[in-house]
Structure formats: C-alpha cells, structure tokens
Short mmCIF file of C-alpha atoms in Angstrom, two decimals:
data_model
loop_
_atom_site.label_atom_id
_atom_site.label_comp_id
_atom_site.label_asym_id
_atom_site.label_seq_id
_atom_site.Cartn_x
_atom_site.Cartn_y
_atom_site.Cartn_z
CA MET A 1 -15.58 64.34 40.69
CA GLY A 2 -14.93 66.57 43.71
CA GLU A 3 -13.58 64.79 46.75
CA ARG A 4 -13.57 61.50 44.83
CA THR A 5 -11.21 62.61 42.07
CA HIS A 6 -8.62 60.16 43.37
CA LEU A 7 -10.93 57.31 42.26
CA THR A 8 -10.83 58.39 38.61
CA SER A 9 -10.06 55.61 36.14
CA PRO A 10 -10.73 54.79 32.47
CA GLN A 11 -13.72 52.70 33.63
CA VAL A 12 -15.57 55.63 35.24
CA ASP A 13 -18.59 56.68 33.19
CA LEU A 14 -22.09 58.14 33.55
CA THR A 15 -23.37 54.95 35.18
CA THR A 16 -20.71 55.29 37.90
CA HIS A 17 -21.89 58.80 38.77
CA VAL A 18 -25.61 57.96 38.54
CA THR A 19 -25.06 55.04 40.91
CA ASP A 20 -23.05 57.24 43.27
CA VAL A 21 -25.85 59.81 43.55
CA ALA A 22 -28.63 57.23 43.77
CA ASP A 23 -26.83 55.18 46.43
CA THR A 24 -26.12 58.26 48.54
CA ILE A 25 -29.83 59.14 48.54
CA LEU A 26 -30.94 55.56 49.21
CA TYR A 27 -28.34 54.63 51.85
CA GLU A 28 -28.74 57.94 53.68
CA ASP A 29 -32.53 57.43 53.54
CA LEU A 30 -33.05 60.94 52.19
CA SER A 31 -36.52 62.13 51.20
CA ASP A 32 -38.19 65.32 50.01
CA ILE A 33 -34.91 66.35 48.40
CA VAL A 34 -33.97 69.06 45.92
CA LEU A 35 -31.90 67.41 43.19
CA LEU A 36 -29.83 69.94 41.24
CA GLY A 37 -27.72 69.32 38.17
CA TYR A 38 -25.48 71.76 36.33
CA SER A 39 -22.96 71.20 33.57
CA TYR A 40 -22.38 67.43 33.20
CA GLY A 41 -24.50 67.01 36.36
CA ASP A 42 -27.63 67.34 34.20
CA MET A 43 -26.90 63.86 32.84
CA VAL A 44 -26.29 62.45 36.31
CA VAL A 45 -29.46 63.76 37.98
CA THR A 46 -31.57 62.73 35.00
CA GLY A 47 -30.14 59.22 35.09
CA ALA A 48 -30.63 59.00 38.86
CA LEU A 49 -34.39 59.60 38.52
CA GLU A 50 -34.93 55.97 37.57
CA HIS A 51 -33.77 55.00 41.06
CA VAL A 52 -34.75 57.91 43.31
CA ALA A 53 -37.68 59.80 41.75
CA ASP A 54 -39.93 59.03 44.72
CA HIS A 55 -37.40 60.78 47.01
CA VAL A 56 -37.38 64.02 44.96
CA THR A 57 -39.56 67.05 45.67
CA LEU A 58 -37.86 69.49 43.30
CA LEU A 59 -35.61 68.82 40.30
CA VAL A 60 -33.49 71.82 39.26
CA TYR A 61 -31.39 72.21 36.13
CA LEU A 62 -28.91 75.10 36.37
CA ASP A 63 -27.94 76.33 32.91
CA ALA A 64 -27.74 72.75 31.71
CA PHE A 65 -28.86 70.50 28.89
CA LEU A 66 -32.10 68.60 29.33
CA PRO A 67 -31.33 65.06 28.21
CA ARG A 68 -33.91 62.61 26.97
CA ASP A 69 -33.65 58.85 27.00
CA GLY A 70 -30.70 57.77 24.85
CA ASP A 71 -28.97 61.18 24.76
CA SER A 72 -25.28 61.45 25.62
CA LEU A 73 -23.48 64.67 26.47
CA ASN A 74 -21.50 64.26 23.25
CA ASP A 75 -24.83 64.28 21.36
CA LEU A 76 -26.23 67.32 23.15
CA ALA A 77 -23.08 69.43 23.14
CA ARG A 78 -22.06 68.30 19.68
CA ALA A 79 -18.73 67.43 21.25
CA SER A 80 -16.33 64.73 20.24
CA TYR A 81 -14.76 63.46 23.43
CA SER A 82 -13.14 60.09 22.91
CA ARG A 83 -14.74 56.98 24.36
CA GLY A 84 -11.98 56.85 26.96
CA LEU A 85 -10.87 53.31 26.35
CA ALA A 86 -8.12 51.86 28.52
CA GLY A 87 -4.84 50.69 27.09
CA PRO A 88 -1.34 51.88 26.28
CA GLY A 89 -1.40 55.43 24.98
CA ALA A 90 -5.18 55.81 25.35
CA GLU A 91 -6.37 59.32 26.14
CA TRP A 92 -9.14 58.66 28.61
CA LEU A 93 -9.21 62.02 30.41
CA ALA A 94 -10.82 65.15 28.98
CA PRO A 95 -9.40 68.46 30.26
CA PRO A 96 -11.85 70.89 31.84
CA PRO A 97 -13.16 73.51 29.40
CA GLY A 98 -11.61 76.96 29.62
CA ARG A 99 -13.30 79.50 31.87
CA SER A 100 -12.64 83.14 32.61
CA PHE A 101 -13.21 84.70 36.01
CA ASP A 102 -13.53 88.38 36.87
CA ASN A 103 -12.37 87.80 40.43
CA PRO A 104 -8.81 86.45 40.88
CA GLY A 105 -9.76 84.90 44.23
CA GLU A 106 -12.63 83.06 42.61
CA ALA A 107 -10.32 81.90 39.82
CA ALA A 108 -7.85 80.51 42.37
CA TRP A 109 -10.60 78.77 44.37
CA GLN A 110 -12.13 77.22 41.25
CA GLY A 111 -8.79 76.41 39.61
CA VAL A 112 -7.78 73.68 42.04
CA ARG A 113 -11.25 72.12 41.79
CA ARG A 114 -11.36 71.91 38.00
CA VAL A 115 -9.87 68.55 37.14
CA PRO A 116 -9.79 66.36 34.03
CA HIS A 117 -12.87 64.19 33.56
CA PRO A 118 -13.11 60.59 32.31
CA ALA A 119 -14.15 60.86 28.65
CA ARG A 120 -16.46 57.84 28.85
CA CYS A 121 -18.84 59.99 30.93
CA PHE A 122 -19.60 62.03 27.83
CA SER A 123 -20.29 59.18 25.40
CA LYS A 124 -22.51 57.04 27.64
CA PRO A 125 -26.22 57.73 27.04
CA VAL A 126 -28.63 58.52 29.83
CA TRP A 127 -31.41 56.06 30.53
CA LEU A 128 -34.76 57.63 31.40
CA ARG A 129 -37.65 55.19 31.31
CA LYS A 130 -40.32 57.91 31.19
CA PRO A 131 -40.20 61.57 30.11
CA LEU A 132 -39.56 64.32 32.65
CA GLU A 133 -43.12 65.64 32.30
CA ASP A 134 -44.50 62.33 33.59
CA TYR A 135 -42.89 62.71 37.03
CA SER A 136 -44.93 64.22 39.86
CA PHE A 137 -42.21 66.41 41.42
CA THR A 138 -41.71 70.08 40.55
CA ARG A 139 -39.20 70.82 37.79
CA THR A 140 -37.29 74.08 37.42
CA TYR A 141 -34.72 75.30 34.92
CA ILE A 142 -32.58 78.24 36.05
CA LYS A 143 -30.88 80.26 33.33
CA ALA A 144 -27.68 81.91 34.55
CA LEU A 145 -27.78 85.26 32.77
CA ASP A 146 -24.06 85.97 33.15
CA GLU A 147 -23.22 82.75 31.32
CA PRO A 148 -22.55 83.12 27.59
CA ARG A 149 -25.34 82.10 25.27
CA PRO A 150 -25.04 78.88 23.26
CA ALA A 151 -22.88 79.03 20.17
CA PRO A 152 -24.64 80.06 16.95
CA GLY A 153 -26.25 77.06 15.32
CA ALA A 154 -26.58 75.16 18.59
CA PRO A 155 -29.77 73.11 18.65
CA PRO A 156 -32.77 74.75 20.36
CA ARG A 157 -33.22 71.61 22.43
CA THR A 158 -33.31 73.35 25.81
CA SER A 159 -36.29 75.62 25.15
CA THR A 160 -38.14 72.89 23.27
CA ILE A 161 -37.70 70.35 26.03
CA MET A 162 -38.44 72.94 28.72
CA SER A 163 -41.84 73.75 27.25
CA ARG A 164 -42.67 70.11 26.64
CA SER A 165 -41.51 69.09 30.13
CA GLY A 166 -43.42 71.78 32.01
CA LEU A 167 -40.34 73.34 33.59
CA SER A 168 -40.59 76.78 35.13
CA SER A 169 -37.67 79.04 34.25
CA PRO A 170 -36.47 81.68 36.71
CA ARG A 171 -33.37 83.66 35.75
CA THR A 172 -30.56 84.92 37.95
CA ARG A 173 -27.62 87.35 37.63
CA CYS A 174 -25.01 84.69 38.20
CA SER A 175 -22.82 82.42 36.12
CA SER A 176 -23.38 78.69 36.14
CA VAL A 177 -19.97 78.20 37.73
CA VAL A 178 -20.80 77.37 41.31
CA PRO A 179 -19.00 80.00 43.39
CA LYS A 180 -17.61 79.73 46.89
CA PRO A 181 -20.30 78.50 49.28
CA ALA A 182 -23.00 81.06 50.04
CA ARG A 183 -21.66 83.60 47.51
CA CYS A 184 -24.58 83.32 45.13
CA ARG A 185 -28.07 82.32 46.25
CA LEU A 186 -30.57 81.16 43.70
CA ARG A 187 -34.31 81.40 44.05
CA ALA A 188 -36.07 78.30 42.84
CA SER A 189 -39.61 78.43 41.51
CA THR A 190 -40.95 77.47 44.93
CA GLY A 191 -39.93 80.92 46.18
CA SER A 192 -37.58 79.49 48.79
CA GLU A 193 -33.86 80.26 48.82
CA ARG A 194 -31.79 77.28 47.67
#
C-alpha cells in the first residue's frame, strides 16, 4: 500500500499489486535485482515472477509464507478475510493485524504506516507457472528470530516448501516488521548486506 494507499478501492487485489511490481521493474528497465517479500508481500513477489524472473538475481522471503500455484493468503494463513465485494454495506477493508513494539518511537513511526488492506488481496490465488526450484536465481528465506513462532497447529508448509525449493535460510535477531530505514540490516545468503 505505502504511498499509494490513496488508490485503495474494493477492486484492488493481488493482481493489482503483482502488476504494480512487475511494471515498475519492466518500465524502469531494472535488472540483476533483489526481490524481497515479507508479510503479504510474499504473494506479490511470487506472482511477479511470471513477468520478471529474468530480471531477478536474488529472491528473498522475510519471515513469510511460501506460496505455490493456486494458493491464496487466506489458504496459507487459515484466515477468513471476506472477498471484499463492492456494494452498500460491504466490508472490503481488512484492518492491520495487531502488533506490539518495545520502542515507543518505533510504534509511532509504524502506526501511521499501518493501514487497512483491501480484503480481495487475501482471497485471490497466486499464479506461478513453474515451481520456485525451477528458477535459476538464488532463493533465500530469512527467519526473523524475534518474531513469534506460528500458532500451534499451523501447517508446516514453510519448512517443507523451503527444503523442496532449495532455499537457504539465514536467521537474524530482528522482527519481520520493517523498522525505520537502516535500523536493521539483514545479511542475505550471498554474504552481502541488504
């Protein structure tokens, strides 16, 4: 959402965000890029691969789900966000999930950036023509150690897909909430600071 939150509507869904990322890469003629997805962004970067895989050098998932073709975020998170249909009385925005912050300054900085999200983003499935392991770029999954573990009974999809997809898995003492710029630096499997 970010700086485009003013464009939010009931019609915005995963395809909108995939197209936004893919078009930015294509129209800016970017190459050898690091594509990073965290939270809902895992769905977006995975969906964008169909259009921009040949521009990607490193794909990074930060404490995220690893979707396969046909998965929606509702499926992976076992959530039940509404489809976000338009019409009188329709609830098409999902509030941001609750988060706690140790630092009041960080809470204030994040608070104004955490906005409701169009619910259709969570029910639309990702389209991935070939599995992650079939792409030639490097794939990394970073586990944020300060982030709570999945709820008991959550599916072990992440570790299963990681091993099948050939993802390396560095860990960092950080939460998956992206802090103020340059506050937390993550080392990707390439050994370079990202």
